[in-house]
């Protein structure tokens, strides 16, 4: 829970006072005064280089009764001139995690230092306040739905209350607004993380569809779910092909949000929703296969983004399409060599049943054309190859419109959800052509460029309007930021929010 309080000379009762500090040679401003009260403990830390306000540096001090609060936690935010909301978000996350590990139940962040930092830029002050809330809230995510409550011997400690300390009443309204917005972002990212963290025996295509319906009911969003029958009617042989080996029925989930006049062409977001990817008949190795419960991360981000933009009442039109299926080996599963006919009419030779994401996306992308989109973005945990190229640090973007990609890169820099462009050349598109069908779902051995080849396959289905494919196989899980945890990151929600707001 995040609250606001007016800072009355550090008289607030909290277990731990968190003070953001800019990088400096010695304590200045507010820090200098506190240092006096602490008999020079802070200047000493500066002298022996224990702390200097460098980005992410921390110093936890016992105040020994010299302040109302028993502990003071200094958090470095780097050079004053280089402060950005994302940097503050990361600093807040570091501080919140440390406070929680130190077993504090309550903590308060002093926003005083932001006064000087944002002189003459009042908008930035509330942005930074929001970033504090966002970073802390995101960092304190825990997925313990499946832990029995009787682990009483050593229950994990939780930071339950975070207070933002403002310097004057005049900051109240804007800070409150920033917190409300941050809470919506936190909630949406956590929705995505939850969906990804739940195992495959909980999150099935039907579960995703039910989640979408519930979310739509609570927000100004309409939801339609196409089942097997409707898909057959539409000729979605590609998506149905993937689903045919599983006992779990597939679902094509369509969410519509109109925040602008309905006449405005929408942005369509398409998410890969493979609720478990065994590889199918081209079975994956056993080690680490459990992680393939995260193969619906693109759909989690799509659903959470629609939840977020509707709760924030963004003045944009956005359609979310989720192609949900389970990829299983069975007597009814597709086999290498099988040829599927997609909704677009194009035929696909399935040379590897583990390249299933592009098969479900093909039909979802064709379906997206129904909305005469302004632009299409697809999000998918499509290739292991993106991990080789970019690790857990950035998602790959590949598309047909450089301006759109640049905007996504900007959004990535602003939010820390970084994206990096990979090329898609004619040669790649040629390599996706089959000898006996229109396309094949994997290229011949030796072609390489795994991530690009995924996009090369999708391109013929994506339409002529601007389109960008985002491969999040490396970032949806294990994305390394102070505000993420070991598992699901919810990558893409903050990226798309920023992109949609700015454009
Ligand atoms: N879901 C996987 C990709 C993946 C790998 C996601 C690692 C997250 C972490 C995808 O369906 C897949 O298996 N892709 C194949 C494609 C190949 C057969 C061309 C891959 O990356 O090996
Ligand atoms: Zn696969
Ligand atoms: Zn997959």
Coordinates of C-alpha atoms in Angstrom, one line a residue, residues 81-460:
X81 CA 21.7 16.1 -14.5
X82 CA 21.2 12.5 -15.5
X83 CA 18.2 11.7 -13.4
X84 CA 15.3 10.1 -15.3
X85 CA 12.0 8.5 -14.2
X86 CA 13.4 5.1 -15.1
X87 CA 16.5 5.6 -13.0
X88 CA 14.4 6.6 -10.1
X89 CA 12.2 3.6 -10.7
X90 CA 15.2 1.4 -10.4
X91 CA 16.5 3.1 -7.3
X92 CA 13.2 2.8 -5.6
X93 CA 13.1 -0.8 -6.4
X94 CA 16.5 -1.4 -4.9
X95 CA 15.6 0.5 -1.8
X96 CA 12.2 -1.3 -1.4
X97 CA 13.8 -4.7 -1.8
X98 CA 16.5 -3.9 0.7
X99 CA 13.9 -2.6 3.2
X100 CA 11.9 -5.8 2.8
X101 CA 15.0 -8.0 3.2
X102 CA 15.8 -6.0 6.4
X103 CA 12.4 -7.1 7.6
X104 CA 10.8 -3.6 7.8
X105 CA 7.1 -3.7 7.5
X106 CA 6.8 0.1 6.9
X107 CA 9.0 2.6 5.2
X108 CA 8.8 6.1 3.9
X109 CA 10.6 7.8 1.0
X110 CA 11.5 11.4 1.4
X111 CA 10.7 13.2 -1.9
X112 CA 12.4 16.4 -0.6
X113 CA 15.5 15.9 -2.8
X114 CA 13.3 15.9 -5.9
X115 CA 12.3 19.5 -5.1
X116 CA 15.8 20.8 -5.9
X117 CA 16.2 18.4 -8.8
X118 CA 13.1 19.5 -10.6
X119 CA 13.2 23.2 -10.0
X120 CA 11.0 24.9 -12.6
X121 CA 9.8 21.5 -14.0
X122 CA 6.8 20.7 -11.8
X123 CA 5.7 17.9 -14.2
X124 CA 8.9 16.1 -13.6
X125 CA 8.5 16.2 -9.9
X126 CA 5.3 14.2 -10.1
X127 CA 6.8 11.9 -12.7
X128 CA 9.6 11.1 -10.3
X129 CA 7.2 10.6 -7.4
X130 CA 5.2 8.2 -9.6
X131 CA 8.5 6.4 -10.5
X132 CA 9.2 5.9 -6.8
X133 CA 5.8 4.3 -6.3
X134 CA 6.1 2.2 -9.5
X135 CA 9.6 0.9 -8.8
X136 CA 8.8 0.0 -5.2
X137 CA 5.5 -1.6 -6.2
X138 CA 7.0 -3.6 -9.0
X139 CA 9.9 -4.7 -6.9
X140 CA 7.7 -6.1 -4.1
X141 CA 6.0 -8.6 -6.3
X142 CA 5.7 -12.1 -4.9
X143 CA 4.1 -15.1 -6.4
X144 CA 3.1 -17.4 -3.5
X145 CA -0.3 -18.6 -4.6
X146 CA 0.8 -22.2 -4.3
X147 CA 2.6 -22.0 -1.0
X148 CA 0.8 -23.6 1.9
X149 CA 0.1 -21.1 4.7
X150 CA 1.5 -23.4 7.3
X151 CA 5.1 -22.5 6.7
X152 CA 4.8 -20.7 10.0
X153 CA 8.3 -21.3 11.2
X154 CA 9.9 -18.8 9.0
X155 CA 7.2 -16.7 7.3
X156 CA 8.7 -14.3 4.7
X157 CA 8.7 -10.7 5.8
X158 CA 6.8 -8.2 3.7
X159 CA 7.0 -4.5 3.4
X160 CA 3.3 -3.6 3.8
X161 CA 3.2 0.1 3.7
X162 CA 5.2 2.7 1.8
X163 CA 4.7 6.4 2.5
X164 CA 5.8 9.1 0.2
X165 CA 6.8 12.2 2.1
X166 CA 6.1 15.5 0.4
X167 CA 7.6 18.8 1.3
X168 CA 4.4 20.9 1.1
X169 CA 0.7 20.6 0.8
X170 CA 0.9 22.1 -2.7
X171 CA 2.4 18.8 -3.9
X172 CA -0.4 16.7 -2.5
X173 CA -2.8 16.6 -5.5
X174 CA -0.1 15.9 -8.2
X175 CA 1.6 13.3 -6.1
X176 CA -1.7 11.6 -5.4
X177 CA -2.4 11.5 -9.1
X178 CA 1.0 10.0 -9.8
X179 CA 0.5 7.3 -7.2
X180 CA -2.9 6.4 -8.6
X181 CA -1.4 6.0 -12.0
X182 CA 1.6 4.0 -10.7
X183 CA -0.8 1.7 -8.8
X184 CA -2.6 0.9 -12.1
X185 CA 0.7 0.2 -13.8
X186 CA 1.8 -2.1 -11.0
X187 CA -1.5 -3.9 -11.0
X188 CA -1.4 -4.5 -14.7
X189 CA 2.2 -5.7 -14.7
X190 CA 1.4 -8.0 -11.8
X191 CA -1.6 -9.4 -13.7
X192 CA 0.8 -10.3 -16.6
X193 CA 3.3 -11.8 -14.2
X194 CA 0.7 -13.8 -12.4
X195 CA -0.7 -15.2 -15.7
X196 CA 2.8 -16.2 -16.7
X197 CA 3.8 -17.6 -13.3
X198 CA 0.8 -19.9 -13.0
X199 CA 1.6 -23.4 -14.3
X200 CA 0.2 -24.9 -17.4
X201 CA -2.4 -26.9 -15.6
X202 CA -4.0 -23.7 -14.3
X203 CA -3.5 -21.3 -17.2
X204 CA -5.1 -23.1 -20.2
X205 CA -6.5 -21.3 -23.3
X206 CA -9.9 -21.5 -21.5
X207 CA -8.4 -19.8 -18.4
X208 CA -7.0 -17.0 -20.5
X209 CA -10.4 -16.5 -22.2
X210 CA -12.2 -16.4 -18.8
X211 CA -9.6 -14.0 -17.5
X212 CA -10.1 -11.8 -20.5
X213 CA -13.9 -11.8 -20.1
X214 CA -13.7 -10.9 -16.5
X215 CA -11.2 -8.1 -17.2
X216 CA -13.4 -6.8 -19.9
X217 CA -16.5 -6.7 -17.7
X218 CA -14.6 -4.6 -15.1
X219 CA -13.3 -2.2 -17.8
X220 CA -14.6 -0.3 -20.8
X221 CA -13.5 -3.2 -23.0
X222 CA -15.5 -5.7 -25.1
X223 CA -14.5 -9.3 -25.3
X224 CA -15.3 -12.0 -27.8
X225 CA -13.9 -15.5 -27.7
X226 CA -13.8 -17.6 -30.8
X227 CA -13.8 -21.4 -30.2
X228 CA -12.8 -24.3 -32.5
X229 CA -16.1 -24.1 -34.4
X230 CA -15.8 -20.4 -35.3
X231 CA -12.1 -20.9 -36.2
X232 CA -13.0 -23.7 -38.5
X233 CA -15.6 -21.5 -40.2
X234 CA -12.9 -18.8 -40.7
X235 CA -10.5 -21.4 -42.1
X236 CA -7.9 -20.9 -39.3
X237 CA -6.2 -24.2 -40.2
X238 CA -2.8 -23.0 -38.9
X239 CA -3.9 -22.2 -35.4
X240 CA -6.2 -25.3 -35.3
X241 CA -3.3 -27.4 -36.5
X242 CA -1.2 -26.5 -33.4
X243 CA -4.2 -27.1 -31.1
X244 CA -5.2 -30.5 -32.6
X245 CA -2.7 -32.5 -30.5
X246 CA -4.1 -31.2 -27.2
X247 CA -7.2 -32.1 -25.2
X248 CA -7.4 -28.4 -24.2
X249 CA -9.5 -26.5 -26.7
X250 CA -7.9 -23.4 -28.3
X251 CA -9.3 -19.9 -28.0
X252 CA -8.9 -16.7 -30.1
X253 CA -9.6 -13.9 -27.7
X254 CA -10.5 -10.5 -29.1
X255 CA -10.6 -7.4 -26.9
X256 CA -11.7 -4.1 -28.2
X257 CA -11.1 -0.8 -26.5
X258 CA -12.2 2.5 -28.0
X259 CA -10.8 5.5 -26.1
X260 CA -11.0 7.7 -29.2
X261 CA -13.6 8.2 -31.8
X262 CA -14.5 4.9 -33.3
X263 CA -13.7 6.2 -36.8
X264 CA -10.0 6.3 -35.9
X265 CA -8.1 3.2 -37.1
X266 CA -7.0 1.1 -34.2
X267 CA -3.6 -0.2 -33.1
X268 CA -3.9 -4.0 -33.0
X269 CA -1.8 -5.9 -30.5
X270 CA -1.5 -9.6 -31.1
X271 CA -0.1 -12.0 -28.4
X272 CA 1.2 -15.5 -28.7
X273 CA -0.7 -17.6 -26.1
X274 CA 0.8 -21.1 -26.1
X275 CA -0.1 -22.1 -22.6
X276 CA 2.4 -24.9 -22.7
X277 CA 4.9 -25.7 -25.4
X278 CA 6.2 -29.2 -25.3
X279 CA 7.4 -28.8 -28.8
X280 CA 4.8 -31.2 -30.0
X281 CA 6.0 -34.2 -32.0
X282 CA 9.3 -32.3 -32.5
X283 CA 9.5 -32.8 -28.7
X284 CA 11.7 -30.5 -26.6
X285 CA 14.3 -31.9 -24.3
X286 CA 13.1 -32.6 -20.7
X287 CA 15.5 -30.3 -18.9
X288 CA 13.9 -27.0 -18.2
X289 CA 10.8 -27.8 -20.2
X290 CA 8.7 -26.6 -17.2
X291 CA 9.7 -23.0 -18.2
X292 CA 7.6 -23.4 -21.3
X293 CA 4.6 -22.5 -19.2
X294 CA 5.8 -18.9 -20.0
X295 CA 5.1 -19.4 -23.7
X296 CA 1.9 -17.4 -23.3
X297 CA 3.8 -14.3 -22.1
X298 CA 2.8 -12.3 -25.3
X299 CA -0.8 -12.9 -24.5
X300 CA -0.3 -12.0 -20.9
X301 CA 1.2 -8.7 -22.0
X302 CA -1.6 -8.1 -24.5
X303 CA -4.3 -8.7 -21.9
X304 CA -2.6 -6.6 -19.2
X305 CA -2.0 -3.8 -21.6
X306 CA -5.7 -3.6 -22.5
X307 CA -6.5 -3.7 -18.8
X308 CA -4.1 -0.8 -18.2
X309 CA -5.0 1.5 -21.0
X310 CA -8.7 1.1 -20.2
X311 CA -8.2 1.8 -16.5
X312 CA -6.1 4.8 -17.4
X313 CA -8.7 5.9 -20.0
X314 CA -6.2 6.4 -22.7
X315 CA -7.6 8.3 -25.7
X316 CA -6.6 5.6 -28.2
X317 CA -8.3 2.8 -30.0
X318 CA -6.6 -0.6 -29.3
X319 CA -7.7 -4.1 -30.3
X320 CA -6.0 -7.0 -28.4
X321 CA -6.0 -10.4 -30.1
X322 CA -4.7 -13.5 -28.3
X323 CA -4.1 -16.7 -30.1
X324 CA -4.3 -19.4 -27.3
X325 CA -3.5 -23.1 -27.7
X326 CA -1.5 -25.8 -26.1
X327 CA 1.3 -27.5 -28.1
X328 CA 1.2 -31.2 -27.3
X329 CA 2.4 -34.5 -28.9
X330 CA -0.3 -37.0 -29.3
X331 CA -1.9 -39.4 -31.7
X332 CA -3.9 -36.4 -33.1
X333 CA -1.0 -33.9 -33.2
X334 CA 0.5 -32.4 -36.4
X335 CA 3.6 -34.1 -37.7
X336 CA 6.7 -32.7 -39.4
X337 CA 5.8 -32.5 -43.1
X338 CA 2.1 -31.9 -42.6
X339 CA 0.7 -29.0 -44.6
X340 CA -1.8 -26.6 -43.1
X341 CA -4.0 -24.1 -44.8
X342 CA -4.1 -20.8 -43.0
X343 CA -7.0 -18.3 -42.9
X344 CA -5.2 -16.1 -45.4
X345 CA -5.4 -19.0 -47.9
X346 CA -1.6 -19.5 -47.8
X347 CA -0.5 -23.1 -47.2
X348 CA 2.2 -23.9 -44.7
X349 CA 4.6 -26.9 -44.6
X350 CA 5.2 -27.7 -40.9
X351 CA 8.8 -28.9 -40.8
X352 CA 9.1 -28.5 -37.1
X353 CA 6.1 -28.7 -34.7
X354 CA 8.1 -26.7 -32.1
X355 CA 7.9 -23.6 -34.3
X356 CA 4.3 -23.4 -33.4
X357 CA 4.1 -19.8 -32.3
X358 CA 4.3 -18.5 -35.8
X359 CA 1.6 -20.9 -36.8
X360 CA -0.9 -19.5 -34.3
X361 CA 0.2 -16.0 -35.0
X362 CA -0.3 -16.3 -38.7
X363 CA -4.0 -16.7 -38.3
X364 CA -4.3 -14.1 -35.6
X365 CA -2.5 -11.6 -37.8
X366 CA -4.8 -12.4 -40.7
X367 CA -7.8 -11.9 -38.3
X368 CA -6.3 -8.6 -37.3
X369 CA -6.8 -7.3 -40.8
X370 CA -10.6 -7.3 -40.1
X371 CA -10.1 -4.2 -38.0
X372 CA -8.3 -2.2 -40.8
X373 CA -5.6 -1.3 -38.4
X374 CA -3.4 1.7 -38.3
X375 CA -0.6 -0.5 -37.1
X376 CA 0.0 -4.0 -35.8
X377 CA 2.3 -5.1 -33.0
X378 CA 2.8 -8.7 -32.2
X379 CA 4.4 -9.9 -29.0
X380 CA 5.7 -13.5 -28.8
X381 CA 8.1 -15.7 -27.0
X382 CA 9.0 -16.9 -30.5
X383 CA 12.6 -18.1 -30.6
X384 CA 15.3 -19.3 -28.3
X385 CA 17.7 -17.6 -30.8
X386 CA 16.8 -14.2 -29.4
X387 CA 18.4 -15.2 -26.1
X388 CA 21.7 -15.9 -28.0
X389 CA 21.5 -12.5 -29.7
X390 CA 20.4 -10.3 -26.8
X391 CA 20.3 -12.3 -23.7
X392 CA 17.8 -11.3 -21.0
X393 CA 18.5 -7.6 -21.6
X394 CA 16.4 -6.6 -24.6
X395 CA 13.6 -7.9 -26.8
X396 CA 14.1 -8.1 -30.5
X397 CA 12.0 -5.9 -32.8
X398 CA 11.6 -6.6 -36.5
X399 CA 9.2 -4.9 -38.8
X400 CA 8.3 -3.2 -42.0
X401 CA 8.3 0.4 -40.9
X402 CA 11.5 2.1 -39.6
X403 CA 9.6 5.0 -38.0
X404 CA 7.5 2.7 -35.9
X405 CA 10.5 0.7 -34.8
X406 CA 12.3 3.9 -33.8
X407 CA 9.2 4.9 -31.6
X408 CA 9.3 1.5 -30.0
X409 CA 13.0 1.9 -29.3
X410 CA 12.3 5.3 -27.7
X411 CA 9.6 3.8 -25.5
X412 CA 12.0 1.0 -24.6
X413 CA 14.7 3.5 -23.5
X414 CA 12.2 5.5 -21.5
X415 CA 10.8 2.5 -19.6
X416 CA 13.9 0.3 -19.4
X417 CA 12.0 -2.3 -21.4
X418 CA 14.6 -2.1 -24.0
X419 CA 14.2 -3.4 -27.6
X420 CA 16.8 -3.9 -30.3
X421 CA 16.2 -4.1 -34.0
X422 CA 17.2 -7.1 -36.1
X423 CA 17.0 -6.9 -39.9
X424 CA 14.6 -8.6 -42.1
X425 CA 15.8 -8.8 -45.7
X426 CA 14.4 -10.2 -48.9
X427 CA 16.8 -13.1 -48.6
X428 CA 15.2 -14.0 -45.3
X429 CA 11.7 -13.8 -46.8
X430 CA 12.9 -16.1 -49.7
X431 CA 14.3 -18.6 -47.1
X432 CA 10.8 -19.0 -45.6
X433 CA 9.3 -20.2 -49.0
X434 CA 8.5 -24.0 -49.2
X435 CA 9.2 -26.2 -52.1
X436 CA 5.8 -27.8 -52.0
X437 CA 3.6 -25.2 -50.1
X438 CA 3.6 -21.4 -49.9
X439 CA 5.7 -21.2 -46.8
X440 CA 7.6 -23.5 -44.4
X441 CA 7.7 -22.9 -40.7
X442 CA 11.4 -23.3 -40.3
X443 CA 14.2 -22.5 -42.8
X444 CA 16.6 -25.0 -44.2
X445 CA 19.5 -26.0 -42.0
X446 CA 22.4 -23.5 -42.1
X447 CA 20.2 -20.5 -42.9
X448 CA 20.5 -19.4 -39.2
X449 CA 19.1 -16.0 -38.2
X450 CA 16.5 -17.8 -36.1
X451 CA 14.8 -14.7 -34.7
X452 CA 14.6 -13.0 -38.1
X453 CA 13.3 -16.1 -39.7
X454 CA 10.4 -16.1 -37.3
X455 CA 9.5 -12.6 -38.4
X456 CA 10.1 -13.5 -42.1
X457 CA 7.5 -16.2 -41.8
X458 CA 5.0 -13.8 -40.1
X459 CA 5.5 -10.9 -42.6
X460 CA 3.2 -12.3 -45.4

